[in-house]
Amino acid sequence: MAQFQSLPGFREFYPDALARRNHIFRLWRQTASTYGFQEYDAPVLEPLELYKTKSGDEIEGQLFSFTDKGGREVALRPEMTPTVCRLVGEKANALKRPIKWFSIAEFYRYERMQKGRGRCFFQLNADIFGEPGVEAETELIALLIQCFGSFGLTAEDFYVRLSDRNLWFYYLEALGLDEPRIRTVLSAVDRYEKLGDDAFKDYTEKFGPIAPELKAQVLAFLQIKTLAALEAAVASIPGDKLGARLGDWRKLLGNLSAMGLGKFVEVDLGVVRGLAYYTGFVFEAFDRKGELRALAGGGRYDSLIGKLGYNDMPAVGFGMGDMTFALLLEQRGLTPAVSHSTDVYAVIGGEAERAAAFADIQSLRADGFRVDYPLKEVAFGKQFKAAGESGAKLALIYGGEELAKGVVKVRDLGTRTEMEVPREQVSAVVRDFFSAGAE
Ligand code: HAM
């Protein structure tokens, strides 16, 4: 039994696993860039205070927090949103709007471990600051969908559930609830899918038993799955807040349809998001088969920057994790084949030939070719085997006889053909070979 093991829920990435992770990050990064988002980064350790009350009870209870040697209360970041709000709030006047930013970073939550959930995980975060209208939601939901699409995932594999905390607020207000009651009902809605009727326990504890007709109205609203049903539900309610809000819904859904993305998006008022700071539209991505936990989540949070002590600024964004995403790719057979390929392998006769080989190897590497060679003297046969296994397309053979003539043998490992090349032309021959192959 080994002496040290990694902590539960913390992940180690051996080279094959890291290559798969890098592949995901590469495509996420590329996709975010094609939407005009700029990449930023920030500290992994933050003042504990940043997450207190801002992120919500659930995340607060999952913090990895401690007191540092200077007596500061600190926490490993459980999410990016409060941090990116600080970054934007701090330089708000200097930043050109709309601010479209993304990051790929690691987060830490002391969660109960289950499939697709760990205690450390990566997220792509994409956020737009400075845009109050649904144009920001349009852009972010489109980006979210393309982050799946660029891996070959389709509308049969995943979808986005769209909901709206504003609409919920206006609706519950129209039913006569005050703000504390509305917030408690919304957290029941958030948990209803998982807990059923038990989700209302909190409400009962705080305000006494929930009136049966109120509960029925909440459950009916929660089950709304189309814009038409939403329009019908809202039609009989007096006041114009709800009607005006439906205008935003039509605009957002219209924009997404115009982009050809209608088939990915479903109205679903059962989603309200557990985090404390959301203020308007909220959305979550799920696999169509319903086998995995949430793939991504986000929404509008117009008051968080203000809560951190800066001037208020509208904001919308989402976070998408790498763990459920990798599971989905695996289920659909879309995990990329991993290759740690080499371009050129140098086969070296003996110690006397090493100096010549080293000179060429270094100059090829400086030109950007991936070149490998045996660190120690080994038999030719073994070296050719290693050359084959390395994935190299070319072998350069440094034998005593050849070097005496001032040449190196260049073997095409694909066609198994060989030619002698004067040493000073080795670089040019290798370059020609790979540029011809690249066409
Ligand atoms: P979240 O819903 O807490 O939102 O997380 C977003 C995504 O991160 C989840 O859908 C999931 O893919 C992944 N995730 C969360 N917790 C874990 C975990 N323990 N293990 C593995 N993956 C996990 C947020 O974090 C918001 N800050 C997103 C956001 C950005 N809202 C606005 N901008």
mmCIF file with all atom_site columns, N, CA and C in Angstrom, residues 122-176:
data_model
loop_
_atom_site.group_PDB
_atom_site.id
_atom_site.type_symbol
_atom_site.label_atom_id
_atom_site.label_alt_id
_atom_site.label_comp_id
_atom_site.label_asym_id
_atom_site.label_entity_id
_atom_site.label_seq_id
_atom_site.pdbx_PDB_ins_code
_atom_site.Cartn_x
_atom_site.Cartn_y
_atom_site.Cartn_z
_atom_site.occupancy
_atom_site.B_iso_or_equiv
_atom_site.pdbx_formal_charge
_atom_site.auth_seq_id
_atom_site.auth_comp_id
_atom_site.auth_asym_id
_atom_site.auth_atom_id
_atom_site.pdbx_PDB_model_num
ATOM 1   N N  . PHE A 1 122 ? -12.912 21.732 -13.525 1.00 0.00 ? 122 PHE A N  1
ATOM 2   C CA . PHE A 1 122 ? -12.659 22.920 -14.340 1.00 0.00 ? 122 PHE A CA 1
ATOM 3   C C  . PHE A 1 122 ? -13.980 23.443 -14.888 1.00 0.00 ? 122 PHE A C  1
ATOM 4   N N  . GLN A 1 123 ? -14.005 24.732 -15.123 1.00 0.00 ? 123 GLN A N  1
ATOM 5   C CA . GLN A 1 123 ? -15.154 25.346 -15.789 1.00 0.00 ? 123 GLN A CA 1
ATOM 6   C C  . GLN A 1 123 ? -14.661 26.299 -16.869 1.00 0.00 ? 123 GLN A C  1
ATOM 7   N N  . LEU A 1 124 ? -15.408 26.317 -17.955 1.00 0.00 ? 124 LEU A N  1
ATOM 8   C CA . LEU A 1 124 ? -15.312 27.442 -18.867 1.00 0.00 ? 124 LEU A CA 1
ATOM 9   C C  . LEU A 1 124 ? -16.326 28.455 -18.347 1.00 0.00 ? 124 LEU A C  1
ATOM 10  N N  . ASN A 1 125 ? -15.901 29.661 -18.053 1.00 0.00 ? 125 ASN A N  1
ATOM 11  C CA . ASN A 1 125 ? -16.832 30.723 -17.687 1.00 0.00 ? 125 ASN A CA 1
ATOM 12  C C  . ASN A 1 125 ? -16.844 31.740 -18.806 1.00 0.00 ? 125 ASN A C  1
ATOM 13  N N  . ALA A 1 126 ? -18.037 32.116 -19.270 1.00 0.00 ? 126 ALA A N  1
ATOM 14  C CA . ALA A 1 126 ? -18.144 33.171 -20.277 1.00 0.00 ? 126 ALA A CA 1
ATOM 15  C C  . ALA A 1 126 ? -19.177 34.161 -19.765 1.00 0.00 ? 126 ALA A C  1
ATOM 16  N N  . ASP A 1 127 ? -18.860 35.433 -19.803 1.00 0.00 ? 127 ASP A N  1
ATOM 17  C CA . ASP A 1 127 ? -19.750 36.449 -19.244 1.00 0.00 ? 127 ASP A CA 1
ATOM 18  C C  . ASP A 1 127 ? -19.728 37.712 -20.102 1.00 0.00 ? 127 ASP A C  1
ATOM 19  N N  . ILE A 1 128 ? -20.862 38.383 -20.154 1.00 0.00 ? 128 ILE A N  1
ATOM 20  C CA . ILE A 1 128 ? -20.950 39.681 -20.832 1.00 0.00 ? 128 ILE A CA 1
ATOM 21  C C  . ILE A 1 128 ? -21.388 40.720 -19.807 1.00 0.00 ? 128 ILE A C  1
ATOM 22  N N  . PHE A 1 129 ? -20.636 41.809 -19.738 1.00 0.00 ? 129 PHE A N  1
ATOM 23  C CA . PHE A 1 129 ? -20.951 42.887 -18.790 1.00 0.00 ? 129 PHE A CA 1
ATOM 24  C C  . PHE A 1 129 ? -21.326 44.143 -19.563 1.00 0.00 ? 129 PHE A C  1
ATOM 25  N N  . GLY A 1 130 ? -22.299 44.887 -19.032 1.00 0.00 ? 130 GLY A N  1
ATOM 26  C CA . GLY A 1 130 ? -22.635 46.185 -19.614 1.00 0.00 ? 130 GLY A CA 1
ATOM 27  C C  . GLY A 1 130 ? -23.794 46.145 -20.586 1.00 0.00 ? 130 GLY A C  1
ATOM 28  N N  . GLU A 1 131 ? -24.452 45.015 -20.746 1.00 0.00 ? 131 GLU A N  1
ATOM 29  C CA . GLU A 1 131 ? -25.579 44.940 -21.686 1.00 0.00 ? 131 GLU A CA 1
ATOM 30  C C  . GLU A 1 131 ? -26.848 44.503 -20.944 1.00 0.00 ? 131 GLU A C  1
ATOM 31  N N  . PRO A 1 132 ? -27.812 45.431 -20.775 1.00 0.00 ? 132 PRO A N  1
ATOM 32  C CA . PRO A 1 132 ? -29.020 45.069 -20.018 1.00 0.00 ? 132 PRO A CA 1
ATOM 33  C C  . PRO A 1 132 ? -30.031 44.259 -20.831 1.00 0.00 ? 132 PRO A C  1
ATOM 34  N N  . GLY A 1 133 ? -29.953 44.298 -22.149 1.00 0.00 ? 133 GLY A N  1
ATOM 35  C CA . GLY A 1 133 ? -30.983 43.663 -22.975 1.00 0.00 ? 133 GLY A CA 1
ATOM 36  C C  . GLY A 1 133 ? -30.712 42.197 -23.270 1.00 0.00 ? 133 GLY A C  1
ATOM 37  N N  . VAL A 1 134 ? -31.720 41.536 -23.864 1.00 0.00 ? 134 VAL A N  1
ATOM 38  C CA . VAL A 1 134 ? -31.606 40.093 -24.124 1.00 0.00 ? 134 VAL A CA 1
ATOM 39  C C  . VAL A 1 134 ? -30.571 39.774 -25.203 1.00 0.00 ? 134 VAL A C  1
ATOM 40  N N  . GLU A 1 135 ? -29.977 40.821 -25.810 1.00 0.00 ? 135 GLU A N  1
ATOM 41  C CA . GLU A 1 135 ? -28.903 40.583 -26.776 1.00 0.00 ? 135 GLU A CA 1
ATOM 42  C C  . GLU A 1 135 ? -27.757 39.836 -26.090 1.00 0.00 ? 135 GLU A C  1
ATOM 43  N N  . ALA A 1 136 ? -27.539 40.130 -24.796 1.00 0.00 ? 136 ALA A N  1
ATOM 44  C CA . ALA A 1 136 ? -26.450 39.454 -24.067 1.00 0.00 ? 136 ALA A CA 1
ATOM 45  C C  . ALA A 1 136 ? -26.802 37.980 -23.860 1.00 0.00 ? 136 ALA A C  1
ATOM 46  N N  . GLU A 1 137 ? -28.042 37.698 -23.463 1.00 0.00 ? 137 GLU A N  1
ATOM 47  C CA . GLU A 1 137 ? -28.466 36.298 -23.274 1.00 0.00 ? 137 GLU A CA 1
ATOM 48  C C  . GLU A 1 137 ? -28.360 35.545 -24.600 1.00 0.00 ? 137 GLU A C  1
ATOM 49  N N  . THR A 1 138 ? -28.775 36.214 -25.693 1.00 0.00 ? 138 THR A N  1
ATOM 50  C CA . THR A 1 138 ? -28.723 35.579 -27.014 1.00 0.00 ? 138 THR A CA 1
ATOM 51  C C  . THR A 1 138 ? -27.309 35.098 -27.299 1.00 0.00 ? 138 THR A C  1
ATOM 52  N N  . GLU A 1 139 ? -26.362 36.025 -27.132 1.00 0.00 ? 139 GLU A N  1
ATOM 53  C CA . GLU A 1 139 ? -24.963 35.732 -27.460 1.00 0.00 ? 139 GLU A CA 1
ATOM 54  C C  . GLU A 1 139 ? -24.408 34.596 -26.578 1.00 0.00 ? 139 GLU A C  1
ATOM 55  N N  . LEU A 1 140 ? -24.764 34.617 -25.304 1.00 0.00 ? 140 LEU A N  1
ATOM 56  C CA . LEU A 1 140 ? -24.208 33.609 -24.393 1.00 0.00 ? 140 LEU A CA 1
ATOM 57  C C  . LEU A 1 140 ? -24.833 32.236 -24.608 1.00 0.00 ? 140 LEU A C  1
ATOM 58  N N  . ILE A 1 141 ? -26.129 32.189 -24.848 1.00 0.00 ? 141 ILE A N  1
ATOM 59  C CA . ILE A 1 141 ? -26.760 30.884 -25.077 1.00 0.00 ? 141 ILE A CA 1
ATOM 60  C C  . ILE A 1 141 ? -26.249 30.310 -26.396 1.00 0.00 ? 141 ILE A C  1
ATOM 61  N N  . ALA A 1 142 ? -26.043 31.187 -27.394 1.00 0.00 ? 142 ALA A N  1
ATOM 62  C CA . ALA A 1 142 ? -25.487 30.714 -28.673 1.00 0.00 ? 142 ALA A CA 1
ATOM 63  C C  . ALA A 1 142 ? -24.077 30.166 -28.466 1.00 0.00 ? 142 ALA A C  1
ATOM 64  N N  . LEU A 1 143 ? -23.273 30.875 -27.693 1.00 0.00 ? 143 LEU A N  1
ATOM 65  C CA . LEU A 1 143 ? -21.908 30.396 -27.424 1.00 0.00 ? 143 LEU A CA 1
ATOM 66  C C  . LEU A 1 143 ? -21.948 29.060 -26.681 1.00 0.00 ? 143 LEU A C  1
ATOM 67  N N  . LEU A 1 144 ? -22.824 28.980 -25.679 1.00 0.00 ? 144 LEU A N  1
ATOM 68  C CA . LEU A 1 144 ? -22.931 27.733 -24.912 1.00 0.00 ? 144 LEU A CA 1
ATOM 69  C C  . LEU A 1 144 ? -23.243 26.563 -25.853 1.00 0.00 ? 144 LEU A C  1
ATOM 70  N N  . ILE A 1 145 ? -24.201 26.769 -26.749 1.00 0.00 ? 145 ILE A N  1
ATOM 71  C CA . ILE A 1 145 ? -24.590 25.692 -27.665 1.00 0.00 ? 145 ILE A CA 1
ATOM 72  C C  . ILE A 1 145 ? -23.419 25.318 -28.573 1.00 0.00 ? 145 ILE A C  1
ATOM 73  N N  . GLN A 1 146 ? -22.699 26.336 -29.047 1.00 0.00 ? 146 GLN A N  1
ATOM 74  C CA . GLN A 1 146 ? -21.576 26.011 -29.940 1.00 0.00 ? 146 GLN A CA 1
ATOM 75  C C  . GLN A 1 146 ? -20.428 25.318 -29.219 1.00 0.00 ? 146 GLN A C  1
ATOM 76  N N  . CYS A 1 147 ? -20.308 25.560 -27.913 1.00 0.00 ? 147 CYS A N  1
ATOM 77  C CA . CYS A 1 147 ? -19.263 24.863 -27.151 1.00 0.00 ? 147 CYS A CA 1
ATOM 78  C C  . CYS A 1 147 ? -19.518 23.357 -27.159 1.00 0.00 ? 147 CYS A C  1
ATOM 79  N N  . PHE A 1 148 ? -20.765 22.954 -27.267 1.00 0.00 ? 148 PHE A N  1
ATOM 80  C CA . PHE A 1 148 ? -21.090 21.531 -27.424 1.00 0.00 ? 148 PHE A CA 1
ATOM 81  C C  . PHE A 1 148 ? -20.942 21.127 -28.892 1.00 0.00 ? 148 PHE A C  1
ATOM 82  N N  . GLY A 1 149 ? -21.483 21.987 -29.762 1.00 0.00 ? 149 GLY A N  1
ATOM 83  C CA . GLY A 1 149 ? -21.528 21.669 -31.192 1.00 0.00 ? 149 GLY A CA 1
ATOM 84  C C  . GLY A 1 149 ? -20.145 21.476 -31.785 1.00 0.00 ? 149 GLY A C  1
ATOM 85  N N  . SER A 1 150 ? -19.147 22.218 -31.304 1.00 0.00 ? 150 SER A N  1
ATOM 86  C CA . SER A 1 150 ? -17.832 22.101 -31.938 1.00 0.00 ? 150 SER A CA 1
ATOM 87  C C  . SER A 1 150 ? -17.184 20.743 -31.666 1.00 0.00 ? 150 SER A C  1
ATOM 88  N N  . PHE A 1 151 ? -17.787 19.945 -30.792 1.00 0.00 ? 151 PHE A N  1
ATOM 89  C CA . PHE A 1 151 ? -17.278 18.585 -30.560 1.00 0.00 ? 151 PHE A CA 1
ATOM 90  C C  . PHE A 1 151 ? -18.098 17.545 -31.333 1.00 0.00 ? 151 PHE A C  1
ATOM 91  N N  . GLY A 1 152 ? -19.074 18.015 -32.094 1.00 0.00 ? 152 GLY A N  1
ATOM 92  C CA . GLY A 1 152 ? -19.911 17.079 -32.840 1.00 0.00 ? 152 GLY A CA 1
ATOM 93  C C  . GLY A 1 152 ? -21.181 16.697 -32.090 1.00 0.00 ? 152 GLY A C  1
ATOM 94  N N  . LEU A 1 153 ? -21.443 17.308 -30.937 1.00 0.00 ? 153 LEU A N  1
ATOM 95  C CA . LEU A 1 153 ? -22.682 17.017 -30.199 1.00 0.00 ? 153 LEU A CA 1
ATOM 96  C C  . LEU A 1 153 ? -23.838 17.763 -30.863 1.00 0.00 ? 153 LEU A C  1
ATOM 97  N N  . THR A 1 154 ? -25.004 17.132 -30.918 1.00 0.00 ? 154 THR A N  1
ATOM 98  C CA . THR A 1 154 ? -26.136 17.718 -31.636 1.00 0.00 ? 154 THR A CA 1
ATOM 99  C C  . THR A 1 154 ? -27.336 17.899 -30.703 1.00 0.00 ? 154 THR A C  1
ATOM 100 N N  . ALA A 1 155 ? -28.424 18.399 -31.288 1.00 0.00 ? 155 ALA A N  1
ATOM 101 C CA . ALA A 1 155 ? -29.658 18.618 -30.520 1.00 0.00 ? 155 ALA A CA 1
ATOM 102 C C  . ALA A 1 155 ? -30.221 17.305 -29.986 1.00 0.00 ? 155 ALA A C  1
ATOM 103 N N  . GLU A 1 156 ? -29.740 16.186 -30.521 1.00 0.00 ? 156 GLU A N  1
ATOM 104 C CA . GLU A 1 156 ? -30.174 14.900 -29.945 1.00 0.00 ? 156 GLU A CA 1
ATOM 105 C C  . GLU A 1 156 ? -29.387 14.545 -28.690 1.00 0.00 ? 156 GLU A C  1
ATOM 106 N N  . ASP A 1 157 ? -28.281 15.219 -28.471 1.00 0.00 ? 157 ASP A N  1
ATOM 107 C CA . ASP A 1 157 ? -27.420 14.884 -27.332 1.00 0.00 ? 157 ASP A CA 1
ATOM 108 C C  . ASP A 1 157 ? -27.655 15.782 -26.113 1.00 0.00 ? 157 ASP A C  1
ATOM 109 N N  . PHE A 1 158 ? -27.974 17.060 -26.357 1.00 0.00 ? 158 PHE A N  1
ATOM 110 C CA . PHE A 1 158 ? -28.101 17.987 -25.216 1.00 0.00 ? 158 PHE A CA 1
ATOM 111 C C  . PHE A 1 158 ? -29.119 19.061 -25.555 1.00 0.00 ? 158 PHE A C  1
ATOM 112 N N  . TYR A 1 159 ? -29.576 19.774 -24.539 1.00 0.00 ? 159 TYR A N  1
ATOM 113 C CA . TYR A 1 159 ? -30.472 20.910 -24.757 1.00 0.00 ? 159 TYR A CA 1
ATOM 114 C C  . TYR A 1 159 ? -30.334 21.896 -23.614 1.00 0.00 ? 159 TYR A C  1
ATOM 115 N N  . VAL A 1 160 ? -30.855 23.086 -23.848 1.00 0.00 ? 160 VAL A N  1
ATOM 116 C CA . VAL A 1 160 ? -30.746 24.155 -22.851 1.00 0.00 ? 160 VAL A CA 1
ATOM 117 C C  . VAL A 1 160 ? -32.140 24.460 -22.318 1.00 0.00 ? 160 VAL A C  1
ATOM 118 N N  . ARG A 1 161 ? -32.288 24.396 -21.000 1.00 0.00 ? 161 ARG A N  1
ATOM 119 C CA . ARG A 1 161 ? -33.577 24.733 -20.382 1.00 0.00 ? 161 ARG A CA 1
ATOM 120 C C  . ARG A 1 161 ? -33.531 26.197 -19.971 1.00 0.00 ? 161 ARG A C  1
ATOM 121 N N  . LEU A 1 162 ? -34.530 26.946 -20.453 1.00 0.00 ? 162 LEU A N  1
ATOM 122 C CA . LEU A 1 162 ? -34.531 28.396 -20.227 1.00 0.00 ? 162 LEU A CA 1
ATOM 123 C C  . LEU A 1 162 ? -35.664 28.785 -19.290 1.00 0.00 ? 162 LEU A C  1
ATOM 124 N N  . SER A 1 163 ? -35.326 29.581 -18.288 1.00 0.00 ? 163 SER A N  1
ATOM 125 C CA . SER A 1 163 ? -36.326 30.031 -17.334 1.00 0.00 ? 163 SER A CA 1
ATOM 126 C C  . SER A 1 163 ? -36.044 31.490 -16.964 1.00 0.00 ? 163 SER A C  1
ATOM 127 N N  . ASP A 1 164 ? -36.763 32.003 -15.983 1.00 0.00 ? 164 ASP A N  1
ATOM 128 C CA . ASP A 1 164 ? -36.674 33.433 -15.742 1.00 0.00 ? 164 ASP A CA 1
ATOM 129 C C  . ASP A 1 164 ? -37.067 33.744 -14.291 1.00 0.00 ? 164 ASP A C  1
ATOM 130 N N  . ARG A 1 165 ? -36.115 34.217 -13.531 1.00 0.00 ? 165 ARG A N  1
ATOM 131 C CA . ARG A 1 165 ? -36.436 34.553 -12.133 1.00 0.00 ? 165 ARG A CA 1
ATOM 132 C C  . ARG A 1 165 ? -37.319 35.797 -12.042 1.00 0.00 ? 165 ARG A C  1
ATOM 133 N N  . ASN A 1 166 ? -37.215 36.707 -13.014 1.00 0.00 ? 166 ASN A N  1
ATOM 134 C CA . ASN A 1 166 ? -38.088 37.893 -13.008 1.00 0.00 ? 166 ASN A CA 1
ATOM 135 C C  . ASN A 1 166 ? -39.543 37.478 -13.131 1.00 0.00 ? 166 ASN A C  1
ATOM 136 N N  . LEU A 1 167 ? -39.771 36.600 -14.089 1.00 0.00 ? 167 LEU A N  1
ATOM 137 C CA . LEU A 1 167 ? -41.137 36.158 -14.332 1.00 0.00 ? 167 LEU A CA 1
ATOM 138 C C  . LEU A 1 167 ? -41.705 35.495 -13.077 1.00 0.00 ? 167 LEU A C  1
ATOM 139 N N  . TRP A 1 168 ? -40.872 34.660 -12.443 1.00 0.00 ? 168 TRP A N  1
ATOM 140 C CA . TRP A 1 168 ? -41.289 34.014 -11.198 1.00 0.00 ? 168 TRP A CA 1
ATOM 141 C C  . TRP A 1 168 ? -41.626 35.055 -10.127 1.00 0.00 ? 168 TRP A C  1
ATOM 142 N N  . PHE A 1 169 ? -40.763 36.061 -10.016 1.00 0.00 ? 169 PHE A N  1
ATOM 143 C CA . PHE A 1 169 ? -40.983 37.114 -9.027  1.00 0.00 ? 169 PHE A CA 1
ATOM 144 C C  . PHE A 1 169 ? -42.303 37.832 -9.267  1.00 0.00 ? 169 PHE A C  1
ATOM 145 N N  . TYR A 1 170 ? -42.500 38.268 -10.541 1.00 0.00 ? 170 TYR A N  1
ATOM 146 C CA . TYR A 1 170 ? -43.728 39.014 -10.863 1.00 0.00 ? 170 TYR A CA 1
ATOM 147 C C  . TYR A 1 170 ? -44.959 38.139 -10.623 1.00 0.00 ? 170 TYR A C  1
ATOM 148 N N  . TYR A 1 171 ? -44.833 36.864 -10.964 1.00 0.00 ? 171 TYR A N  1
ATOM 149 C CA . TYR A 1 171 ? -45.955 35.941 -10.816 1.00 0.00 ? 171 TYR A CA 1
ATOM 150 C C  . TYR A 1 171 ? -46.303 35.769 -9.333  1.00 0.00 ? 171 TYR A C  1
ATOM 151 N N  . LEU A 1 172 ? -45.291 35.495 -8.521  1.00 0.00 ? 172 LEU A N  1
ATOM 152 C CA . LEU A 1 172 ? -45.541 35.260 -7.087  1.00 0.00 ? 172 LEU A CA 1
ATOM 153 C C  . LEU A 1 172 ? -45.987 36.541 -6.386  1.00 0.00 ? 172 LEU A C  1
ATOM 154 N N  . GLU A 1 173 ? -45.486 37.669 -6.881  1.00 0.00 ? 173 GLU A N  1
ATOM 155 C CA . GLU A 1 173 ? -45.920 38.970 -6.363  1.00 0.00 ? 173 GLU A CA 1
ATOM 156 C C  . GLU A 1 173 ? -47.416 39.149 -6.653  1.00 0.00 ? 173 GLU A C  1
ATOM 157 N N  . ALA A 1 174 ? -47.800 38.807 -7.888  1.00 0.00 ? 174 ALA A N  1
ATOM 158 C CA . ALA A 1 174 ? -49.222 38.923 -8.270  1.00 0.00 ? 174 ALA A CA 1
ATOM 159 C C  . ALA A 1 174 ? -50.097 38.001 -7.423  1.00 0.00 ? 174 ALA A C  1
ATOM 160 N N  . LEU A 1 175 ? -49.496 36.905 -6.916  1.00 0.00 ? 175 LEU A N  1
ATOM 161 C CA . LEU A 1 175 ? -50.256 36.002 -6.041  1.00 0.00 ? 175 LEU A CA 1
ATOM 162 C C  . LEU A 1 175 ? -50.278 36.506 -4.596  1.00 0.00 ? 175 LEU A C  1
ATOM 163 N N  . GLY A 1 176 ? -49.625 37.649 -4.356  1.00 0.00 ? 176 GLY A N  1
ATOM 164 C CA . GLY A 1 176 ? -49.694 38.293 -3.054  1.00 0.00 ? 176 GLY A CA 1
ATOM 165 C C  . GLY A 1 176 ? -48.545 37.974 -2.103  1.00 0.00 ? 176 GLY A C  1
#
